[in-house]
Short mmCIF file of C-alpha atoms in Angstrom, two decimals:
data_model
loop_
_atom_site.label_atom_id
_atom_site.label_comp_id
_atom_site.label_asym_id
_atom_site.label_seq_id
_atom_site.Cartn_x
_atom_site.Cartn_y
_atom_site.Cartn_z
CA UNK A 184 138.09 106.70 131.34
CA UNK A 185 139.64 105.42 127.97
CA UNK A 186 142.72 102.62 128.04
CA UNK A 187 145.24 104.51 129.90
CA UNK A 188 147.82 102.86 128.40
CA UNK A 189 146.11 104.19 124.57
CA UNK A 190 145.73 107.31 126.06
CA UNK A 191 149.30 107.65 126.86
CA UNK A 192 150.62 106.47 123.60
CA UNK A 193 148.06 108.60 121.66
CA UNK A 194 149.46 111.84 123.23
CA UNK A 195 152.64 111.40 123.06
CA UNK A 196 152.91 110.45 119.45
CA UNK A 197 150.54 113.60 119.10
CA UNK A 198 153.74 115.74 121.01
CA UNK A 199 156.28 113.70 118.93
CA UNK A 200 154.82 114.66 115.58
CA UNK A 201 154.40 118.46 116.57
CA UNK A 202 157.56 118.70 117.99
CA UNK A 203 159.42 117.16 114.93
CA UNK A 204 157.53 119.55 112.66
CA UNK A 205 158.34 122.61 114.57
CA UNK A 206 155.13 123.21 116.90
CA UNK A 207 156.13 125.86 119.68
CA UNK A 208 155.96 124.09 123.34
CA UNK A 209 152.27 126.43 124.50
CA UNK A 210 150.80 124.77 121.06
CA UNK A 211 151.67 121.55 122.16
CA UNK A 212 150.97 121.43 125.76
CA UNK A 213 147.73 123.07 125.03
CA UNK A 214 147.37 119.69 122.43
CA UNK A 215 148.13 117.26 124.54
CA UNK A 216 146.54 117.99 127.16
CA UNK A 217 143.65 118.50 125.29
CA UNK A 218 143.49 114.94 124.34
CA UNK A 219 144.51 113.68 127.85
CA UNK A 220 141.68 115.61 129.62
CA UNK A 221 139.13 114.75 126.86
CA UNK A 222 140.06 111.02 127.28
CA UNK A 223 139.07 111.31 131.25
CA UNK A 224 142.56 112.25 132.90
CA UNK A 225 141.61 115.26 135.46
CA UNK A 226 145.47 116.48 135.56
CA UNK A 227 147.76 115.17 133.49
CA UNK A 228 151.51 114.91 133.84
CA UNK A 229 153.16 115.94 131.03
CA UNK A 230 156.69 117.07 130.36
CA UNK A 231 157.98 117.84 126.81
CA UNK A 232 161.28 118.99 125.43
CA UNK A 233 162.87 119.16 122.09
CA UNK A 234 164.73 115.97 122.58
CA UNK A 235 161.88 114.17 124.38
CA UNK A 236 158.34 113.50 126.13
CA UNK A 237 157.53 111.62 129.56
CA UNK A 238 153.91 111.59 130.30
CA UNK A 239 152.29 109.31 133.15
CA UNK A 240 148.71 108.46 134.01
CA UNK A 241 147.91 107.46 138.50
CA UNK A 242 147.63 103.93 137.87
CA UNK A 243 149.73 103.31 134.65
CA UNK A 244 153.21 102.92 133.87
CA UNK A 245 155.07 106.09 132.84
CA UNK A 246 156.16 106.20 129.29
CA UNK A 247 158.76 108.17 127.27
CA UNK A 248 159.16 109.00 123.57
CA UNK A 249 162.46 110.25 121.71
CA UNK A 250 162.38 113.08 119.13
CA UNK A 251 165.25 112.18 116.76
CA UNK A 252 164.72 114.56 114.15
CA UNK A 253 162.96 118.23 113.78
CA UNK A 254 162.01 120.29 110.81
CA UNK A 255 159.06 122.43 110.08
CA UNK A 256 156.15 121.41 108.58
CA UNK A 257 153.12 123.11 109.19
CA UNK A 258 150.82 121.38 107.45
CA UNK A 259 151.12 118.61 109.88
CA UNK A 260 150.82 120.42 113.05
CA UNK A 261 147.71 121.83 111.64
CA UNK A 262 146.34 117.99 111.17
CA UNK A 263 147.05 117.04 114.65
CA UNK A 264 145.68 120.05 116.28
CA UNK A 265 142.70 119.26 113.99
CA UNK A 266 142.33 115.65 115.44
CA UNK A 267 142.63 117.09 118.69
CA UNK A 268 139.80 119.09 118.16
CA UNK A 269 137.53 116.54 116.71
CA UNK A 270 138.02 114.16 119.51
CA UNK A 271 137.25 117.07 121.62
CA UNK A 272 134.37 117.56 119.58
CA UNK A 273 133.56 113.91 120.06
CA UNK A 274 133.38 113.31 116.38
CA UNK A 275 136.32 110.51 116.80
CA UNK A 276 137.22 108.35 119.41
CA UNK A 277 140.70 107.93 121.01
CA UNK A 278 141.41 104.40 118.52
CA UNK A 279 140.44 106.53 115.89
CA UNK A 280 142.78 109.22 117.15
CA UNK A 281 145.38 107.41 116.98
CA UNK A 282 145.03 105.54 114.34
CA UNK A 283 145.18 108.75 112.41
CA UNK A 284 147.73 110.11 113.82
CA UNK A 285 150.05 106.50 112.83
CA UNK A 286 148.91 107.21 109.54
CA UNK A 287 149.76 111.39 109.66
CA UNK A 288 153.15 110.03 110.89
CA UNK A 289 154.17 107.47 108.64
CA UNK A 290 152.29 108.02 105.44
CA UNK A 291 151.85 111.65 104.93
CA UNK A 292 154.20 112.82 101.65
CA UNK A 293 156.22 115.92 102.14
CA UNK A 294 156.67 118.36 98.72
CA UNK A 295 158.83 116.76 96.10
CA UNK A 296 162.28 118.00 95.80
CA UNK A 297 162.00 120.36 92.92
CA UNK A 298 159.06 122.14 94.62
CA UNK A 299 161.09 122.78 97.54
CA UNK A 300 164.10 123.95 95.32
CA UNK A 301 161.55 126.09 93.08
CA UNK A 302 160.15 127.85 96.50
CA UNK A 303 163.77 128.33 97.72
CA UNK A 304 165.12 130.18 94.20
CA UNK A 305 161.89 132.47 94.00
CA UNK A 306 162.33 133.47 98.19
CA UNK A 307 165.81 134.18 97.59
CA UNK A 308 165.32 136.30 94.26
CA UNK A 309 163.05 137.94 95.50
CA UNK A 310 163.91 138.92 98.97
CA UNK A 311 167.25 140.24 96.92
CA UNK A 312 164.90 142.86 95.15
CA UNK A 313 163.60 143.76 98.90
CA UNK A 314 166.84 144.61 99.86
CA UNK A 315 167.64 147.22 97.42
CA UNK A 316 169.34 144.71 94.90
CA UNK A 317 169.27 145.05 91.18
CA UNK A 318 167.26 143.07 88.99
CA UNK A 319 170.54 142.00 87.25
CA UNK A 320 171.13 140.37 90.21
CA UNK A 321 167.81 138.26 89.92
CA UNK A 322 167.89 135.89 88.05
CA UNK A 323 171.72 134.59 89.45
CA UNK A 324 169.82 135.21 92.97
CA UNK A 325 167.21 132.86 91.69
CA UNK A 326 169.65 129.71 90.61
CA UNK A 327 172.11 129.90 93.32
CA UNK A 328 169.55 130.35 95.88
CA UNK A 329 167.72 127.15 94.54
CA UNK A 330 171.22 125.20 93.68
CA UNK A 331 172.18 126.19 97.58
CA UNK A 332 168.91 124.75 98.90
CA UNK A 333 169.45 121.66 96.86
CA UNK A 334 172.84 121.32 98.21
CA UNK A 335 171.72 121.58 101.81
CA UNK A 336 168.47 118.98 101.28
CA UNK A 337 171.06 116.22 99.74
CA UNK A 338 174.04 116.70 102.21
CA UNK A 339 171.22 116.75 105.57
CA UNK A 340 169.51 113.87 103.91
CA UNK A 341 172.41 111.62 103.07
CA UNK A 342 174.87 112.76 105.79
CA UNK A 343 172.70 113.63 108.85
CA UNK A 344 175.44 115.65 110.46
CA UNK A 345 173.75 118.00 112.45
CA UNK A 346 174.71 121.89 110.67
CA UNK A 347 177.28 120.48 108.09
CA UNK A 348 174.26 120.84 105.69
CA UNK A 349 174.23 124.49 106.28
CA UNK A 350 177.65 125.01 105.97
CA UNK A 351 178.12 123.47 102.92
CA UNK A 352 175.24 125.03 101.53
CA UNK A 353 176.52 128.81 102.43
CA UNK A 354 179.98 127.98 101.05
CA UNK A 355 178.33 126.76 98.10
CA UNK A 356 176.51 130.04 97.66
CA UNK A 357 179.33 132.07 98.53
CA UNK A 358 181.38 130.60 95.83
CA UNK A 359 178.64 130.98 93.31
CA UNK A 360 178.11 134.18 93.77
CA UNK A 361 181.52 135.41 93.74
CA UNK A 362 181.96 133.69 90.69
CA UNK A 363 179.11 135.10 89.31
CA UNK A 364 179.95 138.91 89.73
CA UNK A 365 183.42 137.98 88.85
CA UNK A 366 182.52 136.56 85.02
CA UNK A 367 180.09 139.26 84.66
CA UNK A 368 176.44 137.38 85.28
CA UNK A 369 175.68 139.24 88.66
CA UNK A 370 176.63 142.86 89.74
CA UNK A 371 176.93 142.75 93.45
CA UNK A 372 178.07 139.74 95.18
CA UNK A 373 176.93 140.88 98.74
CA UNK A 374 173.05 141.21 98.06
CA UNK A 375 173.31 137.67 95.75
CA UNK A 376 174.66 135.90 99.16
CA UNK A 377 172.69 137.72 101.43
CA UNK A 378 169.21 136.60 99.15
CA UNK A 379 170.52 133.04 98.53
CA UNK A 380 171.20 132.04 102.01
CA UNK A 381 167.30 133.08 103.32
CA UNK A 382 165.77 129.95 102.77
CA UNK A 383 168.35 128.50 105.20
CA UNK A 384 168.26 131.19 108.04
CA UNK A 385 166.02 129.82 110.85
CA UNK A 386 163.44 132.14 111.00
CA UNK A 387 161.08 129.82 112.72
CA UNK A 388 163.27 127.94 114.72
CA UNK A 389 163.91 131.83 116.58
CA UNK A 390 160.37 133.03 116.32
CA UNK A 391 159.46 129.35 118.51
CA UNK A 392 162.61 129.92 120.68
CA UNK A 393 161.17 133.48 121.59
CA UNK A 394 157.88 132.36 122.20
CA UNK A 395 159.01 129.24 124.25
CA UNK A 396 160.49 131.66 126.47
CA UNK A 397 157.81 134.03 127.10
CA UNK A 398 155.16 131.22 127.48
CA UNK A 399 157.73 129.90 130.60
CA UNK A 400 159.34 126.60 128.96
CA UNK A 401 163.09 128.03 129.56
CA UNK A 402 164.62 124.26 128.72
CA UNK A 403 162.49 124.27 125.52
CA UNK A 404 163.12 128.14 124.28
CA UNK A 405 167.05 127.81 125.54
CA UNK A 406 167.57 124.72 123.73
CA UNK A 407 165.76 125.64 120.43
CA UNK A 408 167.78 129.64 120.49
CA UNK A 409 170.89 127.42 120.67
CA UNK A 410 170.25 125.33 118.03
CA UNK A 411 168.96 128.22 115.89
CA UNK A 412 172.23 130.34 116.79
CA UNK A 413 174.53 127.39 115.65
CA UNK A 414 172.93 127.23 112.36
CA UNK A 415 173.21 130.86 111.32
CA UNK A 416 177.20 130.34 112.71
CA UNK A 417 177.42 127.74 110.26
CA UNK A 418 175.88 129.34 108.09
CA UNK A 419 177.96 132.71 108.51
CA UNK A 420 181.66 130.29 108.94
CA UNK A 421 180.37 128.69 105.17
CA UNK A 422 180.54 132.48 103.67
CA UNK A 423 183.40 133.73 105.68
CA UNK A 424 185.45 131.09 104.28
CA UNK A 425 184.74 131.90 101.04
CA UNK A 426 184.95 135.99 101.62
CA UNK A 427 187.98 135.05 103.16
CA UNK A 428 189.83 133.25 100.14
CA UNK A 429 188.45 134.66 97.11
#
């Protein structure tokens, strides 16, 4: 058997990147345990939430890991399950493993800003065409979708207060669009909002929440369907306040 100590530390910074990027809990279990029985541990003892993971080895100290942050990214759950499976394939060994995943975790760039912003303005435009909007409505779709991400990225960056992002965000792109119809640049202020605020409805969040459930990890999938319900509240409270005023 490996260092159990390395072993330990290995798989639970595995968990704590997957789980910070948005991994369902079946993906990660599957993971880690992966790499715990690969490394010589029979039956390991493993228990992962959003907030957290306690793992312990017979014969080693239990340890536990915080998750202080989660987003999705899955480009790097796709690199850690793809470590996992070279170590299963032998191709690495567990310092290795780790090593890489350090690196994955501290090193690895996300998509610059205006990328993200780009992506958000051309989902938003064009899920407004989807739903029976006008291509009038486009191109003011487009900018206030992508000014309403960029609102959201600076305010959860800077500010950190958990669903203040998304409110601010929504009431931005409430405004906007009222705004818009009102001086003429858009036609129907209801399919601009509806389009705009996509990129900030929590699609996976839901999807993972769902699936949580099913696979059995009730703490997990009731946790992550609260989180994802306060989000589209804020998110709904940010345009009702405008709707509400204007």
């Amino acid at each position: 058997m490996e260092d159990k100590d390395l072993i330990i530390e290995t798989t639970l910074l595995a968990g704590k990147i997957m789980i910070e990027n948005g991994a369902d809990m079946a993906r990660i279990d599957d993971t880690l345990k992966r790499i715990a029985k690969n490394s010589g541990v029979t039956d390991p003892d493993i228990f992962e939430t959003t907030t957290g993971i306690m793992m312990s080895i017979k014969g080693a100290n239990a340890q536990v890991i915080a998750i202080e942050k989660r987003r999705i990214d899955l480009e790097r759950i796709s690199r850690v399950n793809d470590i996992s499976r070279a170590y299963q394939a032998k191709t690495k060994t567990l310092r290795e493993v780790h090593d890489h995943l350090m690196t994955l975790d501290q090193t690895t760039p996300d998509f610059r800003l205006r990328w993200l912003v780009l992506a958000a303005g051309i989902v938003g435009a064009t899920l407004e065409i989807m739903y029976n909007g006008s291509w009038q409505d486009f191109l003011p779709t487009f900018v206030i979708s992508a000014l309403g991400y960029y609102l959201f990225y600076v305010v959860n960056t800077r500010f950190k207060v958990k669903f203040a992002s998304e409110f601010v965000a929504a009431l931005a792109i409430g405004a906007l669009a009222v705004l818009s119809v009102k001086y003429g640049l858009a036609k129907n202020y209801s399919i601009v909002i509806i389009g705009s605020v996509m990129p900030l409805v929590p699609g996976v969040p839901l999807t993972n929440a769902v699936r949580d459930l099913l696979a059995g990890h009730i703490l997990s999938g009731i946790a992550r369907a609260t989180e994802a319900l306060l989000t589209a509240v804020a998110i709904g409270m940010g345009i009702a306040c405008v709707l509400r005023f204007f």
